[in-house]
Amino acid sequence: MSRIHGQGGQLEVGVRSVPELFIRAQDGSPRRSSGPRRRLVVVSNRLAPVERGKSSTGGLAVAVQTALQKSGGIWFGWSGQVVSHAVEAPHIAPSGALTYVTLDLSRQDYEEYYNGFANRVLWPLFHFRAGLVEFRRQDLAGYLRVNRAFATHLAPLLRQGDLVWAHDYHLIPLGCELRRLGMEQPIGFFLHTPFPPTELLRILPNHRDMIRALCDYDVIGFQTVHDLKSFRDYLMRELGAQDLGGRRLRVFDRTIRAEAFPIGIDVDIVSNLAIAAAESRQTRRLRESLRARALMIGVDRLDYSKGLLARFEAFEQLIEHFPERRGQVTFMQIAPPSRSEVPEYLEIRRSLEAAAGHINGRFAEFDWTPIRYLNKSFNHRTLAGFFRESRIGVVTPLRDGMNLVAKEFVASQNPADPGVLVLSCFAGAASELGEALIVNPFDRMEITEAMERGLSMSLEERRERWQAMMATLRRNDITAWRENFVGALSAAVR
Ligand code: F6P
């Protein structure tokens, strides 16, 4: 890997550093921590895209990039490269106050750690899809091996005063591996996915070892209070943890802090992008192609957890049951392929192609195609322009940690004529965005009805709902997320 670029003009690699860390006061307002400035070391499986023009659709990459732009430090993770030779050393790429450190994966590591244990065991399990779990001991061994390799290559780069912040289900044992190497810095973990209830977690054959390893982190963060509750419930019921109050728990002779830190977005960046993109060439092309029809939009990684099939069927029901909508509304689903070597992802891709073909074949006219289904990604600027052009944003995952698309859709709207968000009650974002049209994605007709309601909603109601959601987005933005987590981590006493 060579250079690391931002994308679409939005996310230039930052060189500014935030002079002090902040923590939130009890009343929710930010206040400065009194401690000295500390370097932040972020570890995640994937880093932001490395090639100019390529866009990340992943919430983690976007959020972490924004956070690190402000604080400076190290971002450590997989290079995205799978190589045939043995991996001996990381690539180190300084960029202003930030240094990117990346490791290639061997084919075997990639298969076992990424495709195998992370994406065929933890991902489906954490998204409540027990039936899709494919556990193999060999994959677990690969997962543990890669976590150990990450720790081995990261440890020599750490300084005493650093704060280490690991992200997501790929890296549950990383903290434990760093401790094994004698690292004593505060180490935190944030889970971007949901955390499953105890009975589901028990499906994982090594659940005790995994959670024991997780408890080597000092601060463990979740997207919502539901996830936090599930985690606490597991610790208390399965491991006899003691609640010390103040979000602290005593378990395995250690004191840990577990808390919900709902991830946010940089509201101004997104809304400015949308304003700038409103008259871009692509937005104009889209607008012209619509010929004054209302646009409904969905943007998701092509993943079975996103509820895309039900969403397509809900749209089919809309044009079936509300014939006056035929020729009047277009649904555009952007779904860049993801984890394409995992069989369940091949399967969902086939099903969606068939569903889109079926619906278009059934309802299309010579001058109207009901569904535009695109298996490609767009940069953030283009997406923000498309969101602003849309009357409805459809975000209907069957289960989702947060879903930043929901937030980006809202922030991209034109205040004078905002669109409507149709949002799954099983997305973490629903805990914050109660003014969206909240639906149960398992009830297709409920999605259909919300689509229809959104299409016929008055401007006044759209404005009211949008303003309330914007106030929430501003309160819980990306800065609050980072400062709250880092504040908790820097307060961790070791
Ligand atoms: O939601 C969890 C997550 O790690 C996100 O940060 C991101 O959306 C996605 O999964 C990344 O998927 P992958 O790296 O497998 O393409």
Short mmCIF file of C-alpha atoms and ligand atoms in Angstrom, two decimals:
data_model
loop_
_atom_site.label_atom_id
_atom_site.label_comp_id
_atom_site.label_asym_id
_atom_site.label_seq_id
_atom_site.Cartn_x
_atom_site.Cartn_y
_atom_site.Cartn_z
CA MET A 1 0.00 0.00 0.00
CA SER A 2 1.27 3.42 -0.74
CA ARG A 3 -0.68 6.56 -0.08
CA ILE A 4 -3.94 7.01 1.71
CA HIS A 5 -6.40 9.49 0.36
CA GLY A 6 -9.66 10.97 1.43
CA GLN A 7 -12.61 10.63 -0.88
CA GLY A 8 -14.79 12.89 -2.90
CA GLY A 9 -13.13 15.95 -1.46
CA GLN A 10 -14.75 15.30 1.89
CA LEU A 11 -12.39 13.25 3.90
CA GLU A 12 -8.92 14.57 3.32
CA VAL A 13 -6.47 12.98 5.69
CA GLY A 14 -6.27 15.49 8.49
CA VAL A 15 -3.18 17.00 10.01
CA ARG A 16 -4.80 19.03 12.75
CA SER A 17 -4.64 17.80 16.28
CA VAL A 18 -7.15 18.53 18.97
CA PRO A 19 -5.34 20.28 21.80
CA GLU A 20 -7.23 18.66 24.63
CA LEU A 21 -9.46 15.72 25.09
CA PHE A 22 -12.99 16.38 26.19
CA ILE A 23 -15.32 14.46 28.36
CA ARG A 24 -19.05 14.89 28.80
CA ALA A 25 -20.40 16.30 32.02
CA GLN A 26 -23.40 14.60 33.68
CA ASP A 27 -25.73 17.08 31.98
CA GLY A 28 -24.40 16.03 28.59
CA SER A 29 -22.48 19.21 27.85
CA PRO A 30 -18.88 18.85 26.74
CA ARG A 31 -16.18 19.86 29.17
CA ARG A 32 -12.42 19.70 29.05
CA SER A 33 -10.61 16.95 30.84
CA SER A 34 -7.92 18.22 33.11
CA GLY A 35 -5.42 15.53 32.11
CA PRO A 36 -2.55 16.03 29.69
CA ARG A 37 -2.95 15.46 25.96
CA ARG A 38 -2.60 11.80 24.98
CA ARG A 39 -1.92 10.22 21.64
CA LEU A 40 -4.72 8.14 20.19
CA VAL A 41 -4.03 4.77 18.57
CA VAL A 42 -6.98 3.37 16.66
CA VAL A 43 -7.08 -0.26 15.58
CA SER A 44 -9.70 -1.59 13.19
CA ASN A 45 -9.87 -4.33 10.61
CA ARG A 46 -10.36 -1.96 7.73
CA LEU A 47 -8.98 1.53 7.23
CA ALA A 48 -10.48 4.23 5.02
CA PRO A 49 -10.11 3.61 1.29
CA VAL A 50 -6.61 4.06 0.04
CA GLU A 51 -7.27 5.01 -3.55
CA ARG A 52 -8.59 8.39 -4.56
CA GLY A 53 -12.11 8.25 -5.87
CA LYS A 54 -12.98 5.05 -4.05
CA SER A 55 -15.63 5.49 -1.45
CA SER A 56 -16.09 3.66 1.79
CA THR A 57 -19.63 2.58 2.46
CA GLY A 58 -18.64 1.31 5.91
CA GLY A 59 -19.78 3.28 8.90
CA LEU A 60 -16.68 2.47 10.86
CA ALA A 61 -14.22 3.73 8.27
CA VAL A 62 -16.09 7.00 7.86
CA ALA A 63 -16.53 7.65 11.55
CA VAL A 64 -13.00 6.74 12.55
CA GLN A 65 -11.46 8.74 9.78
CA THR A 66 -13.35 11.81 10.88
CA ALA A 67 -12.36 11.24 14.51
CA LEU A 68 -8.68 10.70 13.78
CA GLN A 69 -8.49 13.68 11.48
CA LYS A 70 -9.10 15.72 14.58
CA SER A 71 -6.93 13.97 17.14
CA GLY A 72 -3.93 12.72 15.17
CA GLY A 73 -2.15 9.50 16.16
CA ILE A 74 -1.90 6.05 14.62
CA TRP A 75 -4.49 4.08 12.66
CA PHE A 76 -3.56 0.41 12.55
CA GLY A 77 -5.32 -2.33 10.59
CA TRP A 78 -5.47 -4.63 7.62
CA SER A 79 -4.08 -3.18 4.38
CA GLY A 80 -6.91 -4.72 2.39
CA GLN A 81 -4.29 -6.79 0.53
CA VAL A 82 -4.22 -10.57 0.45
CA VAL A 83 -0.72 -11.83 -0.37
CA SER A 84 0.82 -15.17 -1.20
CA HIS A 85 4.01 -14.69 0.81
CA ALA A 86 4.45 -14.73 4.60
CA VAL A 87 3.68 -11.38 6.23
CA GLU A 88 6.69 -10.08 8.10
CA ALA A 89 6.29 -6.36 8.69
CA PRO A 90 3.59 -3.71 8.52
CA HIS A 91 3.53 -0.85 6.02
CA ILE A 92 4.01 2.49 7.74
CA ALA A 93 2.70 5.61 6.00
CA PRO A 94 2.98 8.91 7.91
CA SER A 95 0.53 11.58 6.89
CA GLY A 96 0.84 14.76 8.94
CA ALA A 97 -0.14 14.12 12.54
CA LEU A 98 -1.46 10.70 11.55
CA THR A 99 0.42 7.54 10.75
CA TYR A 100 -1.26 4.70 8.93
CA VAL A 101 0.14 1.30 9.82
CA THR A 102 -1.22 -1.63 7.86
CA LEU A 103 -0.64 -5.32 7.66
CA ASP A 104 -1.29 -7.60 4.69
CA LEU A 105 -3.10 -10.88 5.26
CA SER A 106 -2.09 -14.24 3.83
CA ARG A 107 -4.78 -16.10 1.87
CA GLN A 108 -5.23 -18.49 4.79
CA ASP A 109 -5.59 -15.66 7.31
CA TYR A 110 -8.08 -13.91 5.08
CA GLU A 111 -10.16 -17.06 4.65
CA GLU A 112 -10.17 -18.07 8.30
CA TYR A 113 -10.15 -14.75 10.13
CA TYR A 114 -12.16 -12.49 7.81
CA ASN A 115 -14.38 -14.67 5.61
CA GLY A 116 -14.60 -17.42 8.20
CA PHE A 117 -14.88 -16.57 11.88
CA ALA A 118 -15.56 -12.83 11.60
CA ASN A 119 -18.10 -12.97 8.78
CA ARG A 120 -19.61 -16.44 9.00
CA VAL A 121 -19.82 -16.70 12.77
CA LEU A 122 -19.68 -13.38 14.59
CA TRP A 123 -21.45 -11.27 11.97
CA PRO A 124 -24.55 -13.47 11.60
CA LEU A 125 -24.67 -14.21 15.32
CA PHE A 126 -24.39 -10.55 16.32
CA HIS A 127 -27.16 -9.78 13.81
CA PHE A 128 -29.44 -12.38 15.37
CA ARG A 129 -29.12 -14.80 12.44
CA ALA A 130 -28.20 -17.96 14.32
CA GLY A 131 -29.27 -20.10 11.36
CA LEU A 132 -26.50 -18.63 9.23
CA VAL A 133 -23.69 -19.34 11.70
CA GLU A 134 -21.01 -21.64 10.20
CA PHE A 135 -18.57 -22.40 12.98
CA ARG A 136 -15.27 -24.15 12.22
CA ARG A 137 -12.47 -24.55 14.73
CA GLN A 138 -9.95 -23.84 12.01
CA ASP A 139 -11.52 -20.43 11.38
CA LEU A 140 -11.47 -19.65 15.08
CA ALA A 141 -7.76 -20.52 15.17
CA GLY A 142 -7.18 -18.15 12.23
CA TYR A 143 -9.14 -15.39 13.96
CA LEU A 144 -7.06 -15.73 17.12
CA ARG A 145 -3.86 -15.93 15.09
CA VAL A 146 -4.56 -12.68 13.23
CA ASN A 147 -5.48 -10.89 16.46
CA ARG A 148 -2.18 -12.05 17.93
CA ALA A 149 -0.30 -10.88 14.82
CA PHE A 150 -1.98 -7.46 15.03
CA ALA A 151 -0.91 -7.18 18.68
CA THR A 152 2.62 -8.33 17.96
CA HIS A 153 3.12 -5.69 15.27
CA LEU A 154 1.33 -2.94 17.15
CA ALA A 155 2.98 -3.33 20.57
CA PRO A 156 6.42 -1.98 19.55
CA LEU A 157 4.77 1.18 18.22
CA LEU A 158 2.97 2.02 21.44
CA ARG A 159 4.18 4.69 23.85
CA GLN A 160 3.47 4.85 27.52
CA GLY A 161 0.89 7.64 27.52
CA ASP A 162 -1.09 6.33 24.53
CA LEU A 163 -4.77 5.57 24.52
CA VAL A 164 -5.56 2.52 22.42
CA TRP A 165 -9.01 2.23 20.85
CA ALA A 166 -9.93 -1.02 19.08
CA HIS A 167 -13.01 -1.35 16.90
CA ASP A 168 -15.50 -4.01 16.11
CA TYR A 169 -16.11 -7.72 16.16
CA HIS A 170 -12.94 -8.58 14.24
CA LEU A 171 -10.79 -7.55 17.19
CA ILE A 172 -12.43 -8.86 20.33
CA PRO A 173 -9.26 -10.67 21.56
CA LEU A 174 -6.84 -7.88 20.58
CA GLY A 175 -6.82 -6.21 24.01
CA CYS A 176 -6.08 -9.52 25.70
CA GLU A 177 -3.20 -10.15 23.27
CA LEU A 178 -1.75 -6.70 23.97
CA ARG A 179 -1.95 -7.35 27.69
CA ARG A 180 -0.16 -10.65 27.17
CA LEU A 181 2.67 -8.63 25.62
CA GLY A 182 2.83 -6.44 28.71
CA MET A 183 1.00 -3.37 27.36
CA GLU A 184 -0.47 -1.41 30.23
CA GLN A 185 -1.98 1.57 28.45
CA PRO A 186 -5.73 2.13 28.72
CA ILE A 187 -7.28 0.04 25.95
CA GLY A 188 -10.88 0.49 24.87
CA PHE A 189 -13.17 -1.40 22.53
CA PHE A 190 -16.17 -0.15 20.61
CA LEU A 191 -18.59 -2.59 19.00
CA HIS A 192 -20.18 -1.18 15.85
CA THR A 193 -22.62 -4.07 15.48
CA PRO A 194 -25.42 -5.09 17.82
CA PHE A 195 -24.52 -7.29 20.80
CA PRO A 196 -26.70 -10.41 21.02
CA PRO A 197 -28.75 -11.50 23.99
CA THR A 198 -27.21 -14.14 26.26
CA GLU A 199 -29.11 -17.11 24.83
CA LEU A 200 -27.91 -16.28 21.35
CA LEU A 201 -24.36 -15.66 22.43
CA ARG A 202 -24.27 -19.08 24.05
CA ILE A 203 -24.46 -20.56 20.54
CA LEU A 204 -20.84 -19.50 20.11
CA PRO A 205 -18.86 -22.55 21.24
CA ASN A 206 -16.10 -20.36 22.71
CA HIS A 207 -18.38 -17.68 24.14
CA ARG A 208 -16.79 -17.73 27.58
CA ASP A 209 -13.26 -17.34 26.23
CA MET A 210 -14.36 -14.56 23.92
CA ILE A 211 -16.04 -12.59 26.65
CA ARG A 212 -13.16 -13.23 29.03
CA ALA A 213 -10.85 -11.73 26.37
CA LEU A 214 -13.24 -8.82 25.85
CA CYS A 215 -13.06 -8.05 29.56
CA ASP A 216 -9.34 -7.29 29.19
CA TYR A 217 -10.39 -3.95 27.71
CA ASP A 218 -10.82 -1.10 30.18
CA VAL A 219 -13.77 0.52 28.43
CA ILE A 220 -16.26 -1.41 26.32
CA GLY A 221 -18.63 0.68 24.24
CA PHE A 222 -21.88 -0.24 22.50
CA GLN A 223 -24.16 1.55 20.06
CA THR A 224 -27.33 1.42 22.16
CA VAL A 225 -28.52 0.75 25.67
CA HIS A 226 -30.13 -2.47 24.39
CA ASP A 227 -26.72 -3.81 23.37
CA LEU A 228 -25.26 -2.66 26.66
CA LYS A 229 -28.02 -4.44 28.57
CA SER A 230 -27.37 -7.68 26.69
CA PHE A 231 -23.68 -7.49 27.54
CA ARG A 232 -24.32 -6.72 31.21
CA ASP A 233 -26.86 -9.50 31.37
CA TYR A 234 -24.32 -12.00 30.02
CA LEU A 235 -21.67 -10.87 32.50
CA MET A 236 -24.03 -11.10 35.46
CA ARG A 237 -25.80 -14.33 34.52
CA GLU A 238 -22.97 -16.33 33.01
CA LEU A 239 -19.96 -14.99 34.84
CA GLY A 240 -21.35 -13.70 38.12
CA ALA A 241 -20.03 -10.19 37.51
CA GLN A 242 -20.57 -7.61 40.22
CA ASP A 243 -22.21 -4.30 39.40
CA LEU A 244 -20.13 -1.55 41.02
CA GLY A 245 -22.44 1.21 39.84
CA GLY A 246 -21.44 4.18 37.71
CA ARG A 247 -21.23 1.91 34.63
CA ARG A 248 -18.46 -0.15 36.24
CA LEU A 249 -18.44 -3.89 36.67
CA ARG A 250 -16.12 -6.23 38.51
CA VAL A 251 -15.35 -9.44 36.64
CA PHE A 252 -12.32 -11.77 36.39
CA ASP A 253 -10.69 -9.70 39.15
CA ARG A 254 -10.77 -6.62 36.96
CA THR A 255 -12.88 -3.49 36.91
CA ILE A 256 -14.26 -2.59 33.51
CA ARG A 257 -16.48 0.21 32.31
CA ALA A 258 -19.30 -0.65 29.89
CA GLU A 259 -21.40 2.07 28.33
CA ALA A 260 -23.49 3.04 25.33
CA PHE A 261 -21.86 5.57 22.98
CA PRO A 262 -24.18 5.99 19.99
CA ILE A 263 -22.08 6.87 16.96
CA GLY A 264 -22.94 10.04 15.07
CA ILE A 265 -21.94 11.95 11.95
CA ASP A 266 -20.38 15.30 11.21
CA VAL A 267 -23.65 17.07 10.45
CA ASP A 268 -22.13 20.18 8.90
CA ILE A 269 -19.81 18.25 6.62
CA VAL A 270 -22.68 16.12 5.33
CA SER A 271 -25.13 18.98 4.86
CA ASN A 272 -22.51 21.15 3.16
CA LEU A 273 -21.67 18.28 0.84
CA ALA A 274 -25.35 17.93 -0.01
CA ILE A 275 -25.68 21.65 -0.70
CA ALA A 276 -22.57 21.59 -2.87
CA ALA A 277 -23.80 18.50 -4.72
CA ALA A 278 -27.32 19.81 -5.33
CA GLU A 279 -26.32 21.18 -8.73
CA SER A 280 -23.51 18.76 -9.53
CA ARG A 281 -23.43 17.05 -12.92
CA GLN A 282 -24.50 13.73 -11.41
CA THR A 283 -27.37 15.17 -9.40
CA ARG A 284 -28.63 17.03 -12.44
CA ARG A 285 -28.42 13.88 -14.54
CA LEU A 286 -30.38 12.02 -11.88
CA ARG A 287 -33.00 14.77 -11.67
CA GLU A 288 -33.43 14.90 -15.43
CA SER A 289 -33.74 11.14 -15.65
CA LEU A 290 -36.51 11.13 -13.04
CA ARG A 291 -38.71 13.48 -15.09
CA ALA A 292 -40.36 14.96 -11.98
CA ARG A 293 -41.11 11.56 -10.43
CA ALA A 294 -40.61 11.18 -6.68
CA LEU A 295 -37.42 9.35 -5.76
CA MET A 296 -37.14 6.78 -2.99
CA ILE A 297 -33.57 5.80 -2.15
CA GLY A 298 -31.77 3.03 -0.28
CA VAL A 299 -27.99 2.85 0.17
CA ASP A 300 -26.55 -0.20 1.86
CA ARG A 301 -23.69 -2.66 1.59
CA LEU A 302 -25.08 -5.72 -0.13
CA ASP A 303 -25.69 -7.66 3.08
CA TYR A 304 -28.46 -9.99 4.23
CA SER A 305 -28.78 -8.01 7.46
CA LYS A 306 -30.00 -4.94 5.54
CA GLY A 307 -33.45 -6.29 4.76
CA LEU A 308 -33.17 -5.51 1.06
CA LEU A 309 -35.40 -8.29 -0.17
CA ALA A 310 -38.27 -7.26 2.09
CA ARG A 311 -37.70 -3.67 1.00
CA PHE A 312 -38.00 -4.61 -2.68
CA GLU A 313 -41.15 -6.55 -1.93
CA ALA A 314 -42.57 -3.64 0.06
CA PHE A 315 -42.01 -1.40 -2.94
CA GLU A 316 -43.65 -3.96 -5.18
CA GLN A 317 -46.68 -3.89 -2.89
CA LEU A 318 -46.73 -0.10 -3.06
CA ILE A 319 -47.13 -0.04 -6.82
CA GLU A 320 -49.46 -3.01 -6.68
CA HIS A 321 -51.84 -1.64 -4.02
CA PHE A 322 -51.57 2.05 -4.92
CA PRO A 323 -51.89 2.02 -8.71
CA GLU A 324 -51.86 5.83 -8.81
CA ARG A 325 -48.18 5.59 -7.77
CA ARG A 326 -47.26 3.70 -10.92
CA GLY A 327 -45.12 5.83 -13.14
CA GLN A 328 -45.01 8.46 -10.37
CA VAL A 329 -42.29 7.09 -8.12
CA THR A 330 -38.91 5.49 -8.73
CA PHE A 331 -37.03 3.43 -6.19
CA MET A 332 -33.24 3.52 -6.47
CA GLN A 333 -31.30 0.97 -4.43
CA ILE A 334 -27.55 1.41 -4.32
CA ALA A 335 -25.94 -1.76 -2.98
CA PRO A 336 -22.19 -2.16 -3.47
CA PRO A 337 -21.17 -5.82 -3.22
CA SER A 338 -19.52 -6.83 0.01
CA ARG A 339 -17.76 -9.96 1.31
CA SER A 340 -18.32 -11.51 -2.09
CA GLU A 341 -16.50 -14.74 -1.30
CA VAL A 342 -18.87 -15.61 1.52
CA PRO A 343 -21.62 -17.93 0.21
CA GLU A 344 -24.47 -16.18 2.02
CA TYR A 345 -23.54 -12.95 0.24
CA LEU A 346 -23.58 -14.64 -3.17
CA GLU A 347 -26.99 -15.97 -2.30
CA ILE A 348 -28.51 -12.62 -1.28
CA ARG A 349 -27.06 -11.04 -4.41
CA ARG A 350 -28.77 -13.63 -6.61
CA SER A 351 -32.07 -13.20 -4.78
CA LEU A 352 -32.01 -9.43 -5.17
CA GLU A 353 -31.20 -9.60 -8.85
CA ALA A 354 -34.12 -11.95 -9.32
CA ALA A 355 -36.47 -9.75 -7.27
CA ALA A 356 -35.52 -6.53 -9.10
CA GLY A 357 -35.88 -8.27 -12.45
CA HIS A 358 -39.23 -9.71 -11.45
CA ILE A 359 -40.65 -6.39 -10.23
CA ASN A 360 -39.41 -4.44 -13.22
CA GLY A 361 -40.64 -7.14 -15.59
CA ARG A 362 -44.04 -7.01 -13.96
CA PHE A 363 -44.57 -3.25 -13.74
CA ALA A 364 -42.16 -1.40 -16.03
CA GLU A 365 -43.50 0.76 -18.82
CA PHE A 366 -41.60 1.78 -21.94
CA ASP A 367 -40.80 5.09 -20.23
CA TRP A 368 -40.61 4.05 -16.56
CA THR A 369 -38.48 1.50 -14.70
CA PRO A 370 -39.79 1.09 -11.15
CA ILE A 371 -36.53 -0.11 -9.53
CA ARG A 372 -33.05 1.09 -10.35
CA TYR A 373 -30.72 -1.42 -8.75
CA LEU A 374 -27.03 -0.49 -8.74
CA ASN A 375 -24.24 -2.76 -7.50
CA LYS A 376 -21.65 -0.03 -7.23
CA SER A 377 -20.47 2.55 -4.74
CA PHE A 378 -20.51 6.32 -4.98
CA ASN A 379 -18.46 8.88 -3.09
CA HIS A 380 -20.02 10.78 -0.23
CA ARG A 381 -20.58 13.94 -2.16
CA THR A 382 -22.56 12.18 -4.86
CA LEU A 383 -24.59 10.27 -2.29
CA ALA A 384 -25.35 13.42 -0.34
CA GLY A 385 -26.65 15.00 -3.57
CA PHE A 386 -28.79 11.94 -4.28
CA PHE A 387 -30.18 11.97 -0.73
CA ARG A 388 -31.17 15.61 -1.05
CA GLU A 389 -32.95 14.82 -4.29
CA SER A 390 -34.96 12.02 -2.65
CA ARG A 391 -38.43 12.25 -1.24
CA ILE A 392 -38.01 9.10 0.86
CA GLY A 393 -34.96 7.45 2.41
CA VAL A 394 -35.57 3.77 3.08
CA VAL A 395 -33.41 2.28 5.82
CA THR A 396 -34.97 -1.02 6.82
CA PRO A 397 -32.31 -3.41 8.16
CA LEU A 398 -33.47 -6.54 9.95
CA ARG A 399 -30.83 -5.69 12.55
CA ASP A 400 -28.15 -3.00 12.54
CA GLY A 401 -25.72 -1.57 15.05
CA MET A 402 -26.49 2.06 14.23
CA ASN A 403 -26.82 2.71 10.47
CA LEU A 404 -25.19 5.97 9.55
CA VAL A 405 -26.96 6.13 6.20
CA ALA A 406 -30.12 7.02 8.13
CA LYS A 407 -28.31 9.93 9.74
CA GLU A 408 -26.62 11.03 6.53
CA PHE A 409 -29.95 11.00 4.70
CA VAL A 410 -31.45 13.35 7.27
CA ALA A 411 -28.44 15.70 7.32
CA SER A 412 -28.49 15.94 3.51
CA GLN A 413 -32.05 17.26 3.25
CA ASN A 414 -33.10 20.67 2.07
CA PRO A 415 -34.60 22.44 5.15
CA ALA A 416 -37.22 24.09 2.94
CA ASP A 417 -38.46 20.81 1.49
CA PRO A 418 -37.08 17.85 3.45
CA GLY A 419 -37.63 14.21 2.58
CA VAL A 420 -38.96 11.54 4.90
CA LEU A 421 -36.97 8.78 6.55
CA VAL A 422 -38.52 5.30 6.76
CA LEU A 423 -36.49 3.56 9.45
CA SER A 424 -36.39 0.05 10.87
CA CYS A 425 -37.07 -0.26 14.58
CA PHE A 426 -34.12 -2.72 14.60
CA ALA A 427 -31.52 -0.17 13.51
CA GLY A 428 -29.65 1.44 16.40
CA ALA A 429 -30.52 4.81 14.85
CA ALA A 430 -34.19 4.24 15.74
CA SER A 431 -33.32 4.82 19.42
CA GLU A 432 -32.46 8.39 18.51
CA LEU A 433 -34.53 9.21 15.44
CA GLY A 434 -38.02 8.63 16.79
CA GLU A 435 -39.45 11.22 14.38
CA ALA A 436 -38.70 9.00 11.39
CA LEU A 437 -41.48 6.70 10.20
CA ILE A 438 -40.48 3.71 12.29
CA VAL A 439 -41.35 0.31 10.87
CA ASN A 440 -40.94 -3.35 11.70
CA PRO A 441 -39.01 -4.66 8.68
CA PHE A 442 -40.48 -8.13 9.14
CA ASP A 443 -43.89 -6.71 8.24
CA ARG A 444 -43.56 -5.80 4.56
CA MET A 445 -46.97 -4.14 4.52
CA GLU A 446 -45.85 -1.83 7.31
CA ILE A 447 -42.94 -0.71 5.14
CA THR A 448 -45.31 -0.25 2.19
CA GLU A 449 -47.67 1.86 4.30
CA ALA A 450 -44.81 4.00 5.56
CA MET A 451 -43.62 4.55 1.99
CA GLU A 452 -47.10 5.69 1.00
CA ARG A 453 -47.41 7.86 4.08
CA GLY A 454 -44.07 9.49 3.32
CA LEU A 455 -45.09 10.18 -0.26
CA SER A 456 -48.27 11.90 0.81
CA MET A 457 -46.95 13.69 3.92
CA SER A 458 -47.54 17.44 4.14
CA LEU A 459 -44.62 19.83 3.94
CA GLU A 460 -45.38 21.07 7.44
CA GLU A 461 -45.15 17.59 8.96
CA ARG A 462 -42.01 16.78 7.00
CA ARG A 463 -40.38 19.93 8.28
CA GLU A 464 -41.35 19.29 11.89
CA ARG A 465 -40.02 15.77 11.85
CA TRP A 466 -36.84 16.77 10.07
CA GLN A 467 -36.07 19.63 12.46
CA ALA A 468 -36.46 17.36 15.47
CA MET A 469 -34.12 14.77 13.95
CA MET A 470 -31.54 17.39 13.03
CA ALA A 471 -31.48 18.64 16.62
CA THR A 472 -30.69 15.10 17.78
CA LEU A 473 -28.00 14.63 15.13
CA ARG A 474 -26.33 17.83 16.21
CA ARG A 475 -26.42 16.88 19.87
CA ASN A 476 -25.01 13.36 19.33
CA ASP A 477 -22.59 14.03 16.54
CA ILE A 478 -19.31 12.38 15.65
CA THR A 479 -17.40 14.74 17.91
CA ALA A 480 -19.56 13.87 20.91
CA TRP A 481 -19.08 10.17 20.17
CA ARG A 482 -15.31 10.44 19.99
CA GLU A 483 -14.99 12.76 22.97
CA ASN A 484 -17.26 10.67 25.14
CA PHE A 485 -15.41 7.47 24.36
CA VAL A 486 -11.93 8.91 24.59
CA GLY A 487 -12.91 10.77 27.77
CA ALA A 488 -14.04 7.49 29.34
CA LEU A 489 -10.86 5.79 28.21
CA SER A 490 -8.56 8.47 29.53
CA ALA A 491 -10.37 8.29 32.86
CA ALA A 492 -9.71 4.53 33.05
CA VAL A 493 -7.41 3.94 36.00
CA ARG A 494 -4.86 1.17 35.54
O1 F6P B 1 -21.02 -2.48 10.83
C1 F6P B 1 -19.85 -3.11 11.12
C2 F6P B 1 -18.81 -2.88 10.06
O2 F6P B 1 -17.52 -3.18 10.52
C3 F6P B 1 -18.91 -1.44 9.61
O3 F6P B 1 -18.03 -0.64 10.21
C4 F6P B 1 -18.84 -1.52 8.15
O4 F6P B 1 -20.06 -1.03 7.68
C5 F6P B 1 -18.79 -2.92 7.76
O5 F6P B 1 -19.01 -3.66 8.91
C6 F6P B 1 -17.51 -3.25 7.05
O6 F6P B 1 -17.61 -4.38 6.31
P1 F6P B 1 -16.39 -5.00 5.52
O7 F6P B 1 -15.15 -4.40 6.07
O8 F6P B 1 -16.47 -6.46 5.79
O9 F6P B 1 -16.60 -4.65 4.11
#
